[in-house]
């Protein structure tokens, strides 16, 4: 079957873009064939589709009634061929980068890494050094073909199976793009590996699927940024990230999310951490209409550790529902969660987290701290912690605070010459600092700028 | 710089009268001191001049360099060259002190001739060192976890870096050990020698062992009740404030 036959050719801004509209077995099969995938992947897709169809849209937590799954484009083929250097990127895309305010430093970083434009990785140059170390870093589509055995071992198996939830299943059926990053035993990757996702099509779905494997004693840091210009119709981002942290290995994942404010951002992130391994999640959330983001750390081996750092800014009309899911499945495991959120206008930033200490997991500790700052009278926040503890010696704590900017802080800074807006911006920046200091500087500067601008707008 | 305070009446938000007709004039330059017992309204005066939202000006006039100060917000007053060293430090967690001072300098002094951030930082380090203020504290959040003495030095450091025309120092001497008192006094002296004015509010004599004031005002019951030179301060050190009338109930500041 020819590509054009199955693709609905709705007029789009960029020539050559096509969409899949009506999701069914035939469409999924065609997508898989088009990509030249092995049979096991097609089977996985079809199984995922059946799970997707059997599961209702979740009704707990955030209202998703505005999400119209039938109206989405499921796959958009980029109209630009893969390029070898940043200067080869189409001028259009470079302009988009400028408009989105992607910092220069970040673009320079991108010169050695991958950009995911729409659904496929269009720009990718593996660092020679990475290759020499035996590190595999490529798009998931490519990895399925080049490293089928490795991918089959990790792709939607024990970390995020299709049955995990409805949107995980949807991703399993129609995933496209994403990163496969494999770090062999004992290899330490010194430079962060970075990827940029851009949704640049009206009403498009983004379903990338990323798998990161750090074998025993390996270490790697992965940074992804996401953004989308605003379109009239909303979109859906339902990506998946599966992470395997080997014994004594260390993985840090940083996501800076700035989707346009009509995108439903329903992502699934889960890490399995083996003995003495350490997983760090850093999540900076700015954009989207609705975000449901609960990175999970399954502490599967003795002494495994997890750290989750979140910062989010919910502006007018946004609901950012984030939290950490910690499973202490082995003894002597520990977790630390710090969440700092800001709600402005009618925005609502929520912390929804879960800590579970399994039977037999003795000597565990979990500390969860979430602090919320309310910028306006109508903004709101909430905290929904759940704890399930089956070992009496577990040290599980949860602290939450919510407050407003103190008058005396404003006066103090204004007495130094800052306008009220500037003073608010500084106070908010300081509030976020324990998390933003975990983000690479170029991103943190940009992030602070955006939040400060939001805060200034919000207090007329 | 001139400051002219005329018949100033101020009350707390709860309506309680605190200043009952304060009048005095500061000429350009020099060290001026206001002394008074606890509750005499000294801090209220300082906070009101800086534009604190905690107090209500009932009547009176304040002219700063010919400008009606009371019509300006706290930030505009700072930009005109007024600075308050707070008696009670306010913490701004997560904003490194060095960044706050630099940005305050930037909003205060825009335009050409401003030093680069690198030169400014060098100067900041050098100035901190003259105050025996540890470099590591510059990296901390503004006043975050500072001791009383460190907080006072942080205020004086900001004063030295922001170069206001007039600095009001509200009990900058309290909680300082002898060595710290000396470095703070030296800093104020240098500040004044550079042509700036200082208005020191205190109820101790200690600081005046190191700085000779041009004028000493005595404040009591929300009013300026006397005016003189260093000898007036010496009398207060010996006798207290009893010669200006019996104990008066007032706001405890």
Short mmCIF file of C-alpha atoms in Angstrom, two decimals, chain A residues 67-437:
data_model
loop_
_atom_site.label_atom_id
_atom_site.label_comp_id
_atom_site.label_asym_id
_atom_site.label_seq_id
_atom_site.Cartn_x
_atom_site.Cartn_y
_atom_site.Cartn_z
CA UNK A 67 -9.70 16.13 24.73
CA UNK A 68 -11.09 15.00 21.37
CA UNK A 69 -9.08 11.95 20.41
CA UNK A 70 -10.88 11.52 17.08
CA UNK A 71 -9.80 14.93 15.85
CA UNK A 72 -6.09 14.37 16.20
CA UNK A 73 -3.52 13.70 13.57
CA UNK A 74 -1.66 10.65 14.79
CA UNK A 75 1.34 10.79 12.60
CA UNK A 76 2.84 13.55 10.56
CA UNK A 77 5.73 12.80 8.33
CA UNK A 78 8.26 15.60 8.42
CA UNK A 79 8.72 17.26 5.07
CA UNK A 80 12.37 17.91 5.71
CA UNK A 81 14.95 15.24 5.07
CA UNK A 82 17.45 14.34 7.75
CA UNK A 83 20.16 16.95 7.92
CA UNK A 84 23.77 16.70 8.97
CA UNK A 85 24.52 20.05 10.49
CA UNK A 86 22.59 22.79 12.15
CA UNK A 87 23.16 25.19 9.27
CA UNK A 88 21.37 22.74 6.99
CA UNK A 89 18.16 23.09 8.96
CA UNK A 90 15.43 24.76 6.96
CA UNK A 91 15.20 28.51 7.53
CA UNK A 92 11.60 28.01 8.54
CA UNK A 93 12.60 25.78 11.42
CA UNK A 94 15.38 28.07 12.49
CA UNK A 95 12.86 30.90 12.59
CA UNK A 96 10.60 28.73 14.71
CA UNK A 97 13.46 28.22 17.14
CA UNK A 98 13.91 31.96 17.36
CA UNK A 99 10.22 32.56 17.88
CA UNK A 100 10.12 29.99 20.65
CA UNK A 101 13.03 31.65 22.33
CA UNK A 102 15.24 28.60 22.30
CA UNK A 103 18.46 30.01 23.64
CA UNK A 104 21.51 30.23 21.43
CA UNK A 105 23.51 28.03 23.79
CA UNK A 106 20.91 25.36 23.51
CA UNK A 107 20.94 25.53 19.73
CA UNK A 108 24.68 25.13 19.81
CA UNK A 109 24.24 22.11 22.02
CA UNK A 110 21.80 20.76 19.50
CA UNK A 111 24.57 20.73 16.93
CA UNK A 112 25.82 17.53 18.48
CA UNK A 113 22.51 15.97 19.24
CA UNK A 114 19.06 15.27 17.98
CA UNK A 115 16.05 17.38 17.33
CA UNK A 116 12.71 15.76 17.10
CA UNK A 117 10.69 17.82 14.71
CA UNK A 118 7.10 16.67 14.72
CA UNK A 119 7.32 12.92 14.95
CA UNK A 120 10.65 11.93 13.52
CA UNK A 121 14.15 12.78 14.45
CA UNK A 122 15.22 14.88 11.53
CA UNK A 123 18.55 16.05 12.73
CA UNK A 124 20.94 13.78 14.43
CA UNK A 125 24.66 13.49 14.56
CA UNK A 126 26.09 11.10 17.01
CA UNK A 127 29.05 12.35 18.91
CA UNK A 128 32.08 10.36 17.85
CA UNK A 129 33.06 10.01 21.42
CA UNK A 130 29.75 8.44 22.30
CA UNK A 131 30.13 5.92 19.52
CA UNK A 132 33.65 5.05 20.64
CA UNK A 133 32.38 4.36 24.13
CA UNK A 134 29.85 1.94 22.71
CA UNK A 135 26.96 4.23 23.54
CA UNK A 136 23.94 3.86 21.30
CA UNK A 137 22.07 7.13 20.77
CA UNK A 138 19.59 7.22 17.93
CA UNK A 139 15.96 7.66 17.15
CA UNK A 140 13.75 4.86 18.36
CA UNK A 141 12.61 4.18 14.80
CA UNK A 142 16.16 3.54 13.74
CA UNK A 143 16.99 1.50 16.83
CA UNK A 144 14.10 -0.88 16.13
CA UNK A 145 15.84 -1.76 12.89
CA UNK A 146 19.49 -1.54 13.90
CA UNK A 147 19.31 -3.01 17.41
CA UNK A 148 16.13 -5.10 17.38
CA UNK A 149 17.23 -7.49 20.14
CA UNK A 150 18.10 -4.73 22.57
CA UNK A 151 14.95 -2.79 21.82
CA UNK A 152 12.74 -5.84 22.10
CA UNK A 153 14.20 -6.54 25.53
CA UNK A 154 13.30 -3.12 26.90
CA UNK A 155 10.47 -1.69 24.80
CA UNK A 156 7.17 -1.85 26.75
CA UNK A 157 8.15 -4.94 28.64
CA UNK A 158 8.61 -4.73 32.38
CA UNK A 159 8.89 -0.95 32.77
CA UNK A 160 5.84 0.45 30.98
CA UNK A 161 3.74 -2.41 29.57
CA UNK A 162 0.84 -1.46 27.24
CA UNK A 163 -1.58 -2.29 30.05
CA UNK A 164 -0.12 0.46 32.26
CA UNK A 165 -2.93 2.85 31.29
CA UNK A 166 -4.95 4.08 28.31
CA UNK A 167 -2.49 6.66 27.03
CA UNK A 168 0.45 4.32 27.44
CA UNK A 169 -1.45 1.88 25.23
CA UNK A 170 -2.18 4.63 22.69
CA UNK A 171 1.50 5.42 22.52
CA UNK A 172 2.28 1.71 22.10
CA UNK A 173 -0.04 1.54 19.12
CA UNK A 174 1.08 4.59 17.20
CA UNK A 175 4.37 5.72 18.69
CA UNK A 176 6.76 7.46 16.34
CA UNK A 177 10.12 8.97 17.11
CA UNK A 178 11.71 9.26 20.49
CA UNK A 179 15.18 8.32 21.57
CA UNK A 180 16.95 5.09 22.23
CA UNK A 181 19.91 5.65 24.51
CA UNK A 182 21.97 2.68 25.63
CA UNK A 183 25.02 3.08 27.85
CA UNK A 184 27.11 -0.07 28.28
CA UNK A 185 28.46 -1.36 31.54
CA UNK A 186 30.80 1.00 33.35
CA UNK A 187 30.61 3.76 30.75
CA UNK A 188 30.25 7.30 32.09
CA UNK A 189 28.89 9.78 29.57
CA UNK A 190 30.35 13.12 30.57
CA UNK A 191 28.27 15.46 28.40
CA UNK A 192 24.51 15.62 28.75
CA UNK A 193 22.68 14.09 25.81
CA UNK A 194 20.02 16.48 24.56
CA UNK A 195 16.93 16.24 22.42
CA UNK A 196 14.42 18.85 21.40
CA UNK A 197 10.79 18.11 20.58
CA UNK A 198 8.73 20.47 18.56
CA UNK A 199 5.10 20.04 17.68
CA UNK A 200 4.56 22.22 14.66
CA UNK A 201 1.31 21.21 13.11
CA UNK A 202 -2.27 22.11 13.97
CA UNK A 203 -4.07 19.49 15.96
CA UNK A 204 -1.27 17.00 15.98
CA UNK A 205 -0.52 14.20 18.32
CA UNK A 206 3.00 13.65 19.51
CA UNK A 207 3.70 10.11 20.63
CA UNK A 208 7.41 9.74 20.96
CA UNK A 209 8.80 6.79 22.84
CA UNK A 210 12.11 6.98 24.62
CA UNK A 211 14.04 4.18 26.26
CA UNK A 212 17.17 4.81 28.29
CA UNK A 213 19.28 1.95 29.53
CA UNK A 214 22.26 2.48 31.82
CA UNK A 215 23.94 -0.84 32.47
CA UNK A 216 25.71 -1.55 35.77
CA UNK A 217 28.10 1.22 36.88
CA UNK A 218 27.18 3.42 33.90
CA UNK A 219 26.08 7.02 34.13
CA UNK A 220 24.31 9.37 31.78
CA UNK A 221 22.35 12.60 31.78
CA UNK A 222 19.56 13.15 29.29
CA UNK A 223 17.92 16.52 28.67
CA UNK A 224 14.86 17.11 26.58
CA UNK A 225 13.06 20.29 25.74
CA UNK A 226 9.62 20.46 24.23
CA UNK A 227 7.68 23.30 22.76
CA UNK A 228 5.00 24.07 20.27
CA UNK A 229 3.71 27.25 18.74
CA UNK A 230 0.08 28.01 19.38
CA UNK A 231 -2.55 26.72 17.00
CA UNK A 232 -6.27 27.10 17.12
CA UNK A 233 -6.91 23.42 17.60
CA UNK A 234 -5.38 21.71 20.55
CA UNK A 235 -3.02 18.79 20.41
CA UNK A 236 -2.12 15.77 22.47
CA UNK A 237 1.29 14.79 23.66
CA UNK A 238 1.34 11.29 25.06
CA UNK A 239 4.97 10.32 25.16
CA UNK A 240 6.55 7.49 27.08
CA UNK A 241 9.89 7.30 28.76
CA UNK A 242 11.19 3.98 30.07
CA UNK A 243 14.37 3.99 32.07
CA UNK A 244 16.54 1.17 33.32
CA UNK A 245 19.13 2.05 35.92
CA UNK A 246 21.58 -0.79 36.50
CA UNK A 247 23.47 -1.63 39.65
CA UNK A 248 25.40 1.40 40.91
CA UNK A 249 24.42 3.22 37.73
CA UNK A 250 23.20 6.79 37.66
CA UNK A 251 20.69 8.40 35.32
CA UNK A 252 19.46 11.96 35.38
CA UNK A 253 16.60 12.99 33.14
CA UNK A 254 15.72 16.67 32.77
CA UNK A 255 12.64 17.80 30.88
CA UNK A 256 11.84 21.40 30.15
CA UNK A 257 8.29 21.48 28.93
CA UNK A 258 6.87 24.52 27.20
CA UNK A 259 4.07 23.22 25.03
CA UNK A 260 1.55 25.74 23.80
CA UNK A 261 -1.35 26.28 26.13
CA UNK A 262 -3.86 24.17 24.26
CA UNK A 263 -1.95 20.91 24.37
CA UNK A 264 -2.91 18.00 26.58
CA UNK A 265 0.34 16.72 27.97
CA UNK A 266 -0.28 13.22 29.30
CA UNK A 267 3.06 11.56 29.63
CA UNK A 268 4.24 8.34 31.15
CA UNK A 269 7.64 8.13 32.76
CA UNK A 270 8.92 5.24 34.76
CA UNK A 271 12.32 4.08 35.94
CA UNK A 272 13.41 0.78 37.41
CA UNK A 273 16.40 1.24 39.65
CA UNK A 274 18.62 -1.69 40.62
CA UNK A 275 20.93 -2.16 43.60
CA UNK A 276 22.72 1.06 44.67
CA UNK A 277 21.60 2.75 41.47
CA UNK A 278 20.38 6.31 41.43
CA UNK A 279 17.64 7.89 39.36
CA UNK A 280 17.12 11.65 39.23
CA UNK A 281 14.12 13.30 37.61
CA UNK A 282 14.11 17.02 36.98
CA UNK A 283 10.85 18.32 35.59
CA UNK A 284 10.27 21.94 34.66
CA UNK A 285 6.74 22.49 33.42
CA UNK A 286 5.50 25.73 31.92
CA UNK A 287 3.22 25.01 29.04
CA UNK A 288 0.22 22.85 28.10
CA UNK A 289 -3.45 23.22 28.85
CA UNK A 290 -3.45 20.13 31.03
CA UNK A 291 -0.45 18.22 32.25
CA UNK A 292 -0.63 14.90 34.01
CA UNK A 293 2.89 13.93 34.87
CA UNK A 294 3.82 11.43 37.56
CA UNK A 295 7.32 10.10 36.98
CA UNK A 296 7.70 6.81 38.80
CA UNK A 297 10.77 5.34 40.39
CA UNK A 298 10.64 1.67 41.21
CA UNK A 299 13.45 1.06 43.67
CA UNK A 300 13.97 -2.58 42.85
CA UNK A 301 17.43 -3.30 44.27
CA UNK A 302 18.81 -2.87 47.76
CA UNK A 303 20.08 0.64 48.41
CA UNK A 304 18.57 2.11 45.25
CA UNK A 305 17.84 5.84 45.37
CA UNK A 306 15.59 8.29 43.59
CA UNK A 307 15.42 12.07 43.58
CA UNK A 308 12.56 13.96 41.98
CA UNK A 309 12.74 17.71 41.49
CA UNK A 310 9.75 19.53 40.02
CA UNK A 311 9.03 23.12 39.26
CA UNK A 312 5.87 24.21 37.54
CA UNK A 313 4.13 27.43 36.68
CA UNK A 314 0.41 27.20 36.04
CA UNK A 315 -0.85 30.34 34.32
CA UNK A 316 -4.38 31.34 33.43
CA UNK A 317 -6.50 28.37 32.41
CA UNK A 318 -3.76 25.79 32.94
CA UNK A 319 -3.94 22.71 35.11
CA UNK A 320 -0.55 21.24 35.90
CA UNK A 321 -0.99 18.04 37.84
CA UNK A 322 2.38 16.60 38.74
CA UNK A 323 3.82 14.31 41.31
CA UNK A 324 6.14 11.48 42.08
CA UNK A 325 5.35 7.83 42.36
CA UNK A 326 7.86 6.01 44.51
CA UNK A 327 7.84 2.27 45.01
CA UNK A 328 10.20 0.96 47.64
CA UNK A 329 10.43 -2.62 46.45
CA UNK A 330 13.73 -3.48 48.15
CA UNK A 331 15.32 -2.84 51.54
CA UNK A 332 17.38 0.25 52.35
CA UNK A 333 16.03 2.25 49.44
CA UNK A 334 15.50 5.98 49.71
CA UNK A 335 13.72 8.75 47.86
CA UNK A 336 13.65 12.53 48.03
CA UNK A 337 10.98 14.58 46.31
CA UNK A 338 10.93 18.38 46.10
CA UNK A 339 8.16 20.17 44.26
CA UNK A 340 7.82 23.93 43.90
CA UNK A 341 4.81 25.23 42.06
CA UNK A 342 3.40 28.62 41.19
CA UNK A 343 -0.20 29.26 40.32
CA UNK A 344 -1.29 32.46 38.64
CA UNK A 345 -4.65 33.76 37.47
CA UNK A 346 -7.07 30.88 37.16
CA UNK A 347 -4.13 28.47 36.95
CA UNK A 348 -3.98 25.45 39.17
CA UNK A 349 -0.80 23.59 40.08
CA UNK A 350 -1.43 20.35 41.90
CA UNK A 351 0.84 17.86 43.59
CA UNK A 352 -0.40 14.29 43.38
CA UNK A 353 2.05 11.75 44.64
CA UNK A 354 2.30 8.24 45.90
CA UNK A 355 4.80 6.52 48.16
CA UNK A 356 4.61 2.79 48.62
CA UNK A 357 6.81 0.66 50.84
CA UNK A 358 6.38 -2.98 49.92
CA UNK A 359 6.35 -5.81 52.46
CA UNK A 360 9.94 -6.87 53.06
CA UNK A 361 11.39 -3.50 52.08
CA UNK A 362 12.87 -2.67 55.46
CA UNK A 363 15.04 0.32 56.30
CA UNK A 364 13.49 2.59 53.65
CA UNK A 365 13.08 6.32 53.76
CA UNK A 366 11.03 8.72 51.66
CA UNK A 367 10.83 12.43 52.07
CA UNK A 368 8.36 14.48 50.05
CA UNK A 369 8.23 18.28 50.23
CA UNK A 370 5.91 20.39 48.16
CA UNK A 371 5.59 24.13 48.35
CA UNK A 372 3.11 26.23 46.44
CA UNK A 373 3.09 29.91 45.76
CA UNK A 374 -0.15 31.62 44.80
CA UNK A 375 0.23 34.77 42.76
CA UNK A 376 -3.38 35.89 42.52
CA UNK A 377 -6.54 35.52 44.56
CA UNK A 378 -8.29 33.24 42.09
CA UNK A 379 -5.38 30.84 41.57
CA UNK A 380 -5.43 27.65 43.56
CA UNK A 381 -3.37 24.67 44.53
CA UNK A 382 -3.87 21.30 46.14
CA UNK A 383 -1.82 18.41 47.39
CA UNK A 384 -2.91 14.79 47.21
CA UNK A 385 -0.33 12.53 48.80
CA UNK A 386 -0.96 8.82 49.12
CA UNK A 387 1.11 6.59 51.33
CA UNK A 388 1.01 2.83 51.55
CA UNK A 389 3.52 1.54 54.02
CA UNK A 390 3.90 -2.14 54.83
CA UNK A 391 7.07 -2.01 56.90
CA UNK A 392 6.89 -0.37 60.33
CA UNK A 393 10.49 0.87 60.28
CA UNK A 394 9.96 2.95 57.16
CA UNK A 395 10.70 6.66 57.55
CA UNK A 396 8.12 8.32 55.34
CA UNK A 397 7.45 12.02 55.57
CA UNK A 398 5.37 14.48 53.64
CA UNK A 399 5.43 18.25 54.09
CA UNK A 400 3.36 20.72 52.17
CA UNK A 401 3.13 24.49 52.33
CA UNK A 402 1.07 27.00 50.40
CA UNK A 403 1.43 30.73 50.59
CA UNK A 404 1.60 34.10 48.96
CA UNK A 405 4.39 36.59 48.53
CA UNK A 406 4.92 38.38 51.83
CA UNK A 407 4.33 42.15 51.96
CA UNK A 408 7.53 42.67 53.89
CA UNK A 409 9.56 40.94 51.17
CA UNK A 410 8.02 43.19 48.55
CA UNK A 411 8.71 46.31 50.60
CA UNK A 412 12.27 45.25 51.30
CA UNK A 413 13.09 44.77 47.64
CA UNK A 414 11.23 47.89 46.58
CA UNK A 415 13.27 49.87 49.08
CA UNK A 416 16.26 48.70 47.00
CA UNK A 417 14.78 50.29 43.91
CA UNK A 418 12.95 47.34 42.36
CA UNK A 419 9.47 48.01 41.04
CA UNK A 420 6.74 45.88 42.55
CA UNK A 421 6.75 43.67 39.45
CA UNK A 422 10.50 43.26 39.51
CA UNK A 423 10.34 42.44 43.20
CA UNK A 424 7.73 39.76 42.59
CA UNK A 425 9.82 38.33 39.80
CA UNK A 426 12.86 38.09 42.05
CA UNK A 427 10.94 36.46 44.88
CA UNK A 428 9.44 33.91 42.50
CA UNK A 429 12.83 33.19 40.97
CA UNK A 430 14.21 32.56 44.45
CA UNK A 431 11.28 30.32 45.27
CA UNK A 432 12.02 28.12 42.27
CA UNK A 433 15.76 28.14 42.79
CA UNK A 434 16.14 24.84 44.65
CA UNK A 435 14.82 23.14 41.51
CA UNK A 436 16.04 25.44 38.75
CA UNK A 437 19.61 25.10 40.00
#
